[in-house]
Coordinates of C-alpha atoms and ligand atoms in Angstrom, one line a residue:
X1339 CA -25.8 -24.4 16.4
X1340 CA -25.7 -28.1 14.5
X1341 CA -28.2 -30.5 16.0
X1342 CA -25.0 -32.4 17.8
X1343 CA -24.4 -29.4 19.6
X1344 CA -24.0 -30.4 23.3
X1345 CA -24.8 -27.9 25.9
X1346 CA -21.9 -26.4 28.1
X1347 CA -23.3 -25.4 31.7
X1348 CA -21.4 -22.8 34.1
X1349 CA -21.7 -24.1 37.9
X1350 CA -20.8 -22.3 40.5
X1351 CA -21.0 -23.4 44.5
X1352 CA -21.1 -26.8 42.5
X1353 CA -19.4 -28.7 45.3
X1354 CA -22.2 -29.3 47.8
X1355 CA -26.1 -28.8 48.2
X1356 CA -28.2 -27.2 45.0
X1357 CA -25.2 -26.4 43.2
X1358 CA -24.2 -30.1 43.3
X1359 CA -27.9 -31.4 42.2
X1360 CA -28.0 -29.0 39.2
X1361 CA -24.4 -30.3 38.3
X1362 CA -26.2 -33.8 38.5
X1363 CA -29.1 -33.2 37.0
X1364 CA -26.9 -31.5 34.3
X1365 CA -24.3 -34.4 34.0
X1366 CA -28.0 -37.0 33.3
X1367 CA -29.2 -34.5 30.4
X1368 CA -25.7 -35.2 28.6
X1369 CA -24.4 -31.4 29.3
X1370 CA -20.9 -30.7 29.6
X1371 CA -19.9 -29.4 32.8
X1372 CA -17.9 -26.3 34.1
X1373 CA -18.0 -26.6 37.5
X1374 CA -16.8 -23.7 40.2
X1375 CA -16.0 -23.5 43.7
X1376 CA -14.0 -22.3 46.4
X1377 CA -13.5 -25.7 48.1
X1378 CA -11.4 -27.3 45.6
X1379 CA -11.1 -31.3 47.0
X1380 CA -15.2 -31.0 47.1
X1381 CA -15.2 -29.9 43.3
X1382 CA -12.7 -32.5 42.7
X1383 CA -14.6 -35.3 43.9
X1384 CA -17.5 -34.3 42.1
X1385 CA -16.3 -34.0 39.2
X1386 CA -14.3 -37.3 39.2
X1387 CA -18.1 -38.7 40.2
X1388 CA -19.1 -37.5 37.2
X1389 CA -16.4 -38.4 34.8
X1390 CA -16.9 -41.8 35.7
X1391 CA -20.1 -42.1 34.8
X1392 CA -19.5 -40.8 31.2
X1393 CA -19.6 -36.7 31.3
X1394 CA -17.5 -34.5 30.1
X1395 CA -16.5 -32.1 33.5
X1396 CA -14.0 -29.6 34.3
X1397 CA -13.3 -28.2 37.6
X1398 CA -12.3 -24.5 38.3
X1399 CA -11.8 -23.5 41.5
X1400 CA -13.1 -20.0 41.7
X1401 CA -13.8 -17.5 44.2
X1402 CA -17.2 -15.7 42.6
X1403 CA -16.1 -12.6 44.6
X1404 CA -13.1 -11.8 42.5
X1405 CA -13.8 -10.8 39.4
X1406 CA -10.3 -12.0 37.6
X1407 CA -11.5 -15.4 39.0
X1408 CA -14.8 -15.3 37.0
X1409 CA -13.1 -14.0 34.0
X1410 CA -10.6 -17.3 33.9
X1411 CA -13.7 -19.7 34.8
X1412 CA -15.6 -17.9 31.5
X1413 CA -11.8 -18.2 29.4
X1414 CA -11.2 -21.8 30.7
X1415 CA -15.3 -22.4 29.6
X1416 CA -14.6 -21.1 26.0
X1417 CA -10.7 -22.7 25.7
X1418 CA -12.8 -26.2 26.9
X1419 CA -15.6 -26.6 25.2
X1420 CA -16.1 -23.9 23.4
X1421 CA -18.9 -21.6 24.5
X1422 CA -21.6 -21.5 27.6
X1423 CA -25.5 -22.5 27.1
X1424 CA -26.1 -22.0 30.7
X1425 CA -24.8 -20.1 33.7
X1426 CA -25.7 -20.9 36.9
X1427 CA -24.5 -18.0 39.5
X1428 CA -25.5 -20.1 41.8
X1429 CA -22.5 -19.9 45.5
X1430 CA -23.7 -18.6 48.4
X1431 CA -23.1 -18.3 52.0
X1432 CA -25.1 -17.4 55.3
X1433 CA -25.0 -15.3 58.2
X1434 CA -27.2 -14.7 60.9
X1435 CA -27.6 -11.9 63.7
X1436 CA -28.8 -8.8 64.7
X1437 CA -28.0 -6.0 62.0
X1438 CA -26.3 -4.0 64.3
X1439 CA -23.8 -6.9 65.4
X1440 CA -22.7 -8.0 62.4
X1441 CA -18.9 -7.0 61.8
X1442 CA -18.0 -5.3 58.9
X1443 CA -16.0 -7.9 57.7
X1444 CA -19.4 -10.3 58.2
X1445 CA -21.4 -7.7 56.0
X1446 CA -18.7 -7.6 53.3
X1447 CA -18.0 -11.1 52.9
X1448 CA -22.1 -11.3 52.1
X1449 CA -21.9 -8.8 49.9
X1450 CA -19.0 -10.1 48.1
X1451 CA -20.4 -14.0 47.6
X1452 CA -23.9 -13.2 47.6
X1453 CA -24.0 -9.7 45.3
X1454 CA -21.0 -9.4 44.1
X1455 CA -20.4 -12.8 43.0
X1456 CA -23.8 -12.5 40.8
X1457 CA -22.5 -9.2 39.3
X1458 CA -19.2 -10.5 38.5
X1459 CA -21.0 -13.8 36.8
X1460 CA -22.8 -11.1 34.5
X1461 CA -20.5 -8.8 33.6
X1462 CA -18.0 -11.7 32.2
X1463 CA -20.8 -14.1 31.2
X1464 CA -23.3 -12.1 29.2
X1465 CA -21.3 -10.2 26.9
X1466 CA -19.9 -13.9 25.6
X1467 CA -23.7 -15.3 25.8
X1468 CA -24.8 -12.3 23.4
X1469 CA -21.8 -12.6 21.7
X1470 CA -22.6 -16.4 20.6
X1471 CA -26.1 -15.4 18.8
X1472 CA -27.7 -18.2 19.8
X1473 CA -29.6 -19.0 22.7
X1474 CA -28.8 -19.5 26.2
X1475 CA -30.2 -18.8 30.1
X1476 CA -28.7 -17.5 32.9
X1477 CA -30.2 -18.7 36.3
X1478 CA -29.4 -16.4 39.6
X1479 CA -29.9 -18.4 42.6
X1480 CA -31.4 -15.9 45.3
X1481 CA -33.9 -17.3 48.0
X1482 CA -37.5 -16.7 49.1
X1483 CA -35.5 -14.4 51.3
X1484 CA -35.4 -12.5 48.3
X1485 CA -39.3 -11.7 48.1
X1486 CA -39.3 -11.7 52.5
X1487 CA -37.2 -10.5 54.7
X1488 CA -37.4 -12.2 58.2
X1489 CA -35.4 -10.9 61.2
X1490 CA -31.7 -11.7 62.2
X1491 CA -30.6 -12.8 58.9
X1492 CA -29.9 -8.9 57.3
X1493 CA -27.0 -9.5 55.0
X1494 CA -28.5 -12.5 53.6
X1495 CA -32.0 -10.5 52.9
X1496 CA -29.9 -7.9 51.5
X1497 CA -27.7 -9.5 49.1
X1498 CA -31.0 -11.7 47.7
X1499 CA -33.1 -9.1 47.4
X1500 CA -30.7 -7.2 45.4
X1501 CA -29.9 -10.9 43.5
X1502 CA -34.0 -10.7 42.8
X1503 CA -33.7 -7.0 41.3
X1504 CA -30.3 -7.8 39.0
X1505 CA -32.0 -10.7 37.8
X1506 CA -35.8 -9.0 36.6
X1507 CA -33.1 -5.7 35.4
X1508 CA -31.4 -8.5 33.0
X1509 CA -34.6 -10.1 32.2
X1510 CA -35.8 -6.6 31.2
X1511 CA -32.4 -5.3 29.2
X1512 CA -31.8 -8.8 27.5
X1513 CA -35.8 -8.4 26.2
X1514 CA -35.5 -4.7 24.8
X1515 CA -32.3 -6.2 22.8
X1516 CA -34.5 -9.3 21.7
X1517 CA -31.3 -11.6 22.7
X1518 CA -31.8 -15.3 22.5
X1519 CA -30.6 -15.2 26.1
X1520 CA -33.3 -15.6 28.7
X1521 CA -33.0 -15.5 32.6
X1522 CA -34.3 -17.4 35.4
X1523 CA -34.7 -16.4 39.4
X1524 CA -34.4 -19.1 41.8
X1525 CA -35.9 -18.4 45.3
X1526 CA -36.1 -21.6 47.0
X1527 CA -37.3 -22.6 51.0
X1528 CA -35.9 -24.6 52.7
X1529 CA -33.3 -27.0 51.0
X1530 CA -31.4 -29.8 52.6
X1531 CA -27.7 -28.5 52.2
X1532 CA -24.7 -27.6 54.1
X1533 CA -25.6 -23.3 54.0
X1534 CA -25.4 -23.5 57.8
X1535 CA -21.4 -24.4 58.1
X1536 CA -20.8 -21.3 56.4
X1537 CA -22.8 -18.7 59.1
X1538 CA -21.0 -16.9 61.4
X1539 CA -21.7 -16.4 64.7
X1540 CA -22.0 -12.7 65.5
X1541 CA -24.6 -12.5 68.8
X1542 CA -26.5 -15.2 70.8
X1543 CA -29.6 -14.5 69.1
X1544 CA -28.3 -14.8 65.8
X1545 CA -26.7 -18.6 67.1
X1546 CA -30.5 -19.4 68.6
X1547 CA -32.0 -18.3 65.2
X1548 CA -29.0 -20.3 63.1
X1549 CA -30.4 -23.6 65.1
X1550 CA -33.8 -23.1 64.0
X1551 CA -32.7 -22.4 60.8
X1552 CA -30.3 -25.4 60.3
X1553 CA -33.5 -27.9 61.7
X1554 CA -35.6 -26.4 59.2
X1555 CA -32.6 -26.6 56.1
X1556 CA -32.3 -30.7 57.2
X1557 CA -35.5 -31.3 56.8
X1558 CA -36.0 -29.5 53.1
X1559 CA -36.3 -30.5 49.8
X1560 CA -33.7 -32.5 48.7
X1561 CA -31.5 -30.7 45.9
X1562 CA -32.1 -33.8 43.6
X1563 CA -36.0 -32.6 44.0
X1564 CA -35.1 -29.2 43.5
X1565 CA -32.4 -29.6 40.3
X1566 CA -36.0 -31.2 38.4
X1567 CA -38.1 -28.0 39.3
X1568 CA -35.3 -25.8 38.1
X1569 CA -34.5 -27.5 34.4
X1570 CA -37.8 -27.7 34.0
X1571 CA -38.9 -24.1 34.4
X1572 CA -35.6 -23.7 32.5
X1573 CA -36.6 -25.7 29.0
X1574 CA -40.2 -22.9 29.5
X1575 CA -38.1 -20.2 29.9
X1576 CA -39.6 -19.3 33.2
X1577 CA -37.8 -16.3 34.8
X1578 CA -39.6 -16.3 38.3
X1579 CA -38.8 -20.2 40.0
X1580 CA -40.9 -20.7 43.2
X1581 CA -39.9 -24.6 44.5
X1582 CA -42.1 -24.0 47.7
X1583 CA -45.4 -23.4 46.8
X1584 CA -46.2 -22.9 50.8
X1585 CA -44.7 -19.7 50.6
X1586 CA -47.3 -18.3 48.7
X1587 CA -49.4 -17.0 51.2
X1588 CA -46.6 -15.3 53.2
X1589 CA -46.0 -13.0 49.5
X1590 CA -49.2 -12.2 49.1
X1591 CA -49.9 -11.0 52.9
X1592 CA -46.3 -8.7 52.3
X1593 CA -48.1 -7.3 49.0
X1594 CA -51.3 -6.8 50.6
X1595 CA -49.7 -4.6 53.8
X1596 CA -47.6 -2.4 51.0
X1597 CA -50.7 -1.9 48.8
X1598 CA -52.3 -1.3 51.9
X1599 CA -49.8 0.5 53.9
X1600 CA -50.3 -1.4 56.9
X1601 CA -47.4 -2.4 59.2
X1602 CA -45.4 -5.8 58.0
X1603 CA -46.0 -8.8 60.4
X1604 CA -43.3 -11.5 60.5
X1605 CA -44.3 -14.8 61.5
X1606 CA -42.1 -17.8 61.9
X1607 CA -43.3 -19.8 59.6
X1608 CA -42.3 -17.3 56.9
X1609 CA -38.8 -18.5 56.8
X1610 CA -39.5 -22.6 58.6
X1611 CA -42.3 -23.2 55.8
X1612 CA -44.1 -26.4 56.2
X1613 CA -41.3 -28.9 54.7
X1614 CA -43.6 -31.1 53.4
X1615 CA -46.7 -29.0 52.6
X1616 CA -43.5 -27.1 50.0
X1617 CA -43.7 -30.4 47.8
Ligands
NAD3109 P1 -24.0 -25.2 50.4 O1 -23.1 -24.6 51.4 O2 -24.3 -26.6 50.5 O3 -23.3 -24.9 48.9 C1 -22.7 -23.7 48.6 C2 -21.4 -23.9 47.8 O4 -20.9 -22.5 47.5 C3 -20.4 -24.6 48.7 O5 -19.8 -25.6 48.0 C4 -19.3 -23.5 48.9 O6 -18.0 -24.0 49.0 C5 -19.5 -22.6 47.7 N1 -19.0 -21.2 47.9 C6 -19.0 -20.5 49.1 N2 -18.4 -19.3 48.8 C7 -17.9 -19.3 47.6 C8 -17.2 -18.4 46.7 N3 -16.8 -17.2 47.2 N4 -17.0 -18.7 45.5 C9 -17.4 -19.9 45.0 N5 -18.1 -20.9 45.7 C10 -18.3 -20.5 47.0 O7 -25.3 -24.3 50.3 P2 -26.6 -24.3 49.3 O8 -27.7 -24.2 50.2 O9 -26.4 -25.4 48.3 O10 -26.4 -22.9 48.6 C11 -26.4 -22.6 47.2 C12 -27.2 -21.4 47.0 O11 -28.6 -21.6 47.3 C13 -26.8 -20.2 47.8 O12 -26.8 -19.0 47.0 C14 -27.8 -20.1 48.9 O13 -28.0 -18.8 49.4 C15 -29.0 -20.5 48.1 N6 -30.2 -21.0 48.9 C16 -30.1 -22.0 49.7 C17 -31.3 -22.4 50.4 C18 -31.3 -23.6 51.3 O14 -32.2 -23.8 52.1 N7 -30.2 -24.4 51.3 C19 -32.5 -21.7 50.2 C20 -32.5 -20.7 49.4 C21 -31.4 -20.3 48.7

């Protein structure tokens, strides 16, 4: 890699919320920007934003669930600038409810975006990052829903946690090959984004929950806030990325009741934090 190399970073769910503030964030380190979504006039605007104010962006509008989608995001990467530094599998959606009352087609849309997405950002990504022989990170945006699972939100528990376990499997394969590359977990709180437009109703309790949810999301970290915690556990090569310190307490009591093999109590506060005790 020559010294004038400038990184290429991989975006997707760039158009709106974290995915937007690490696009920005990006865009003021002089990185060259691949940026995904589904909502193709949001990924426009952004990336007209951006090009205005000197960087180089593409948009690629991309669902993250099909995999011939991610294949053309990595190809149009590599035709564009010529490789990928970083990868940030990073779309998501929500959806609230009892277990039992989600649809079918509610549970497989979360698996799709949530999981499958992930998987398919891996399985084109990595074999071109190894490829490369130089170094590079992938980042996996799960949630502190990946570490705790509160009630009514099951697909969304499910799809992170199992976000949290592909992420520490990489981390553990990419180290027995000694690769350059190096991966990164993101479980934020509470961020100030628009996750909530995407939850669909499934049962009254699930719409209650959504509200308290949504007050809690408004009031969060901003993403600008949270795009500086993430590139800096980034340049340490940090795989395990904890915004909201406040949380900490709420892990440690779920490790003490499995080490202890006492029943799990959920409180409230495991999921609402304290928004400004998080900073
Ligand atoms: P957001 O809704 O503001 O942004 C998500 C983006 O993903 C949107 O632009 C949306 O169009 C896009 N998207 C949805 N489905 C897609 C698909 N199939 N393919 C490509 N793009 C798709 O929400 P956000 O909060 O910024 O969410 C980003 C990530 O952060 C998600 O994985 C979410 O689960 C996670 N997260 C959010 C919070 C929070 O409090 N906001 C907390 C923890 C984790």
């Amino acid at each position: 890699m020559s010294s004038e190399h400038r990184q290429v970073a991989v975006i997707t769910g760039a158009a709106s919320g974290i995915g937007r503030g690490l696009a920005e964030q990006a865009a003021r380190r002089g990185m060259q920007l691949v940026l995904a979504d589904v909502d193709a006039a949001g990924l426009q605007a952004l990336c007209a934003t951006l090009q205005a104010t000197g960087t180089q962006a593409i948009a690629c509008v991309t669902d993250v669930g099909q995999l011939a989608q991610v294949e053309r995001l990595r190809d149009v990467a590599v035709e564009q600038f010529g490789g990928v530094d970083l990868l940030f599998n990073n779309a998501g959606v929500m959806q609230t409810g009892y277990s039992w009352e989600i649809s079918q087609a509610q549970w497989q849309r979360m698996l799709d975006i949530n999981l499958t997405g992930v998987i398919n950002g891996i399985r084109c990504f990595v074999p071109l990052l190894l490829s490369q022989g130089r170094a590079a990170h992938v980042i996996n945006t799960a949630s502190l829903a990946g570490l705790l699972s509160s009630p009514l939100m099951a697909p969304y528990n499910v799809t992170k946690q199992a976000v949290v376990a592909l992420s520490e499997t990489l981390h553990y394969e990419l180290a027995l090959l000694g690769a350059p590359v190096s991966v990164s977990v993101l479980c934020p709180g509470p961020v100030a984004s628009e996750i909530m437009a995407s939850n669909q109703v499934a049962d009254a309790a699930g719409s209650s929950f959504s509200q308290l949810l949504d007050s809690s999301i408004r009031q969060g970290m901003t993403p600008t806030e949270l795009a500086e915690v993430v590139f800096s556990a980034i340049d340490d090569k940090r795989f395990w990325i904890l915004p909201h310190k406040d949380f900490k307490p709420a892990l440690e009591r779920r490790v003490q009741s499995i080490f202890e093999e006492t029943n799990p109590v959920f409180q409230m506060t495991d999921v609402q934090g304290d928004a400004h005790a998080s900073r």
